[in-house]
Amino acid sequence: LDELVRDLANKAIVDHTLDAKLIAGLDGPIRRRIVRIWIEMSRGDLRRIDKTHLDAVDGMILRGVGGKAVELPGGCLVRMSRGRLHFEQRDATEKEHT
């Protein structure tokens, strides 16, 4: 199962974005494992990332609609645009004002 998930993740993760359209039809647990892999690659770790965060990103994938963002611990954001999820690290000055 781990090998299958890694293979799917390698196909879905391109240029640090995650192809939400490609994984939307997969079973939930597999989709969330791919999201975990992508977040870990983008962020560098999974500290303080829990099921609530994974479910929120998964919900974006299932809705397939952009314009919303999921905030992750440490000031990171996940946004949907044109069927791809984008990971953003807010800078320190922006974090101080929010």
Short mmCIF file of C-alpha atoms in Angstrom, two decimals, residues 33-96:
data_model
loop_
_atom_site.label_atom_id
_atom_site.label_comp_id
_atom_site.label_asym_id
_atom_site.label_seq_id
_atom_site.Cartn_x
_atom_site.Cartn_y
_atom_site.Cartn_z
CA ARG A 33 -1.91 9.83 2.64
CA ILE A 34 -0.94 11.62 -0.57
CA VAL A 35 -1.86 14.96 1.03
CA ARG A 36 0.35 14.08 4.04
CA ILE A 37 3.28 13.29 1.75
CA TRP A 38 2.80 16.56 -0.16
CA ILE A 39 2.53 18.66 3.02
CA GLU A 40 5.62 17.02 4.48
CA MET A 41 7.58 17.65 1.26
CA SER A 42 6.37 21.27 1.04
CA ARG A 43 6.70 22.15 4.70
CA GLY A 44 9.65 19.99 5.67
CA ASP A 45 7.86 18.19 8.48
CA LEU A 46 4.44 17.22 9.82
CA ARG A 47 4.74 18.79 13.27
CA ARG A 48 1.36 19.88 14.60
CA ILE A 49 -0.41 18.65 11.45
CA ASP A 50 -3.36 16.55 12.56
CA LYS A 51 -6.42 14.86 11.09
CA THR A 52 -8.39 18.13 11.18
CA HIS A 53 -5.89 19.77 8.82
CA LEU A 54 -5.79 16.78 6.49
CA ASP A 55 -9.60 16.64 6.41
CA ALA A 56 -9.79 20.36 5.59
CA VAL A 57 -7.39 19.98 2.65
CA ASP A 58 -9.22 16.82 1.57
CA GLY A 59 -12.48 18.79 1.58
CA MET A 60 -10.94 21.31 -0.82
CA ILE A 61 -9.97 18.45 -3.12
CA LEU A 62 -13.46 16.97 -3.06
CA ARG A 63 -15.16 20.33 -3.67
CA GLY A 64 -12.71 21.17 -6.44
CA VAL A 65 -13.37 24.87 -6.01
CA GLY A 66 -10.67 27.51 -5.67
CA GLY A 67 -10.76 30.76 -3.78
CA LYS A 68 -10.57 29.26 -0.30
CA ALA A 69 -7.52 28.52 1.81
CA VAL A 70 -6.71 26.13 4.61
CA GLU A 71 -4.39 27.51 7.26
CA LEU A 72 -1.86 25.08 8.69
CA PRO A 73 0.18 25.49 11.88
CA GLY A 74 3.25 27.66 11.50
CA GLY A 75 1.63 30.19 9.17
CA CYS A 76 1.36 27.94 6.12
CA LEU A 77 -1.55 28.09 3.70
CA VAL A 78 -2.92 25.65 1.16
CA ARG A 79 -4.84 27.20 -1.73
CA MET A 80 -6.64 25.68 -4.70
CA SER A 81 -6.17 27.18 -8.15
CA ARG A 82 -7.04 25.59 -11.49
CA GLY A 83 -7.35 22.11 -10.01
CA ARG A 84 -4.00 22.23 -8.22
CA LEU A 85 -3.19 22.77 -4.57
CA HIS A 86 -0.49 25.33 -3.84
CA PHE A 87 1.48 25.51 -0.59
CA GLU A 88 2.36 28.97 0.70
CA GLN A 89 4.56 29.98 3.59
CA ARG A 90 3.54 33.38 4.91
CA ASP A 91 6.42 35.65 5.85
CA ALA A 92 7.15 36.65 9.43
CA THR A 93 5.78 40.21 9.11
CA GLU A 94 2.47 38.96 7.78
CA LYS A 95 2.20 36.47 10.69
CA GLU A 96 2.72 39.28 13.21
#
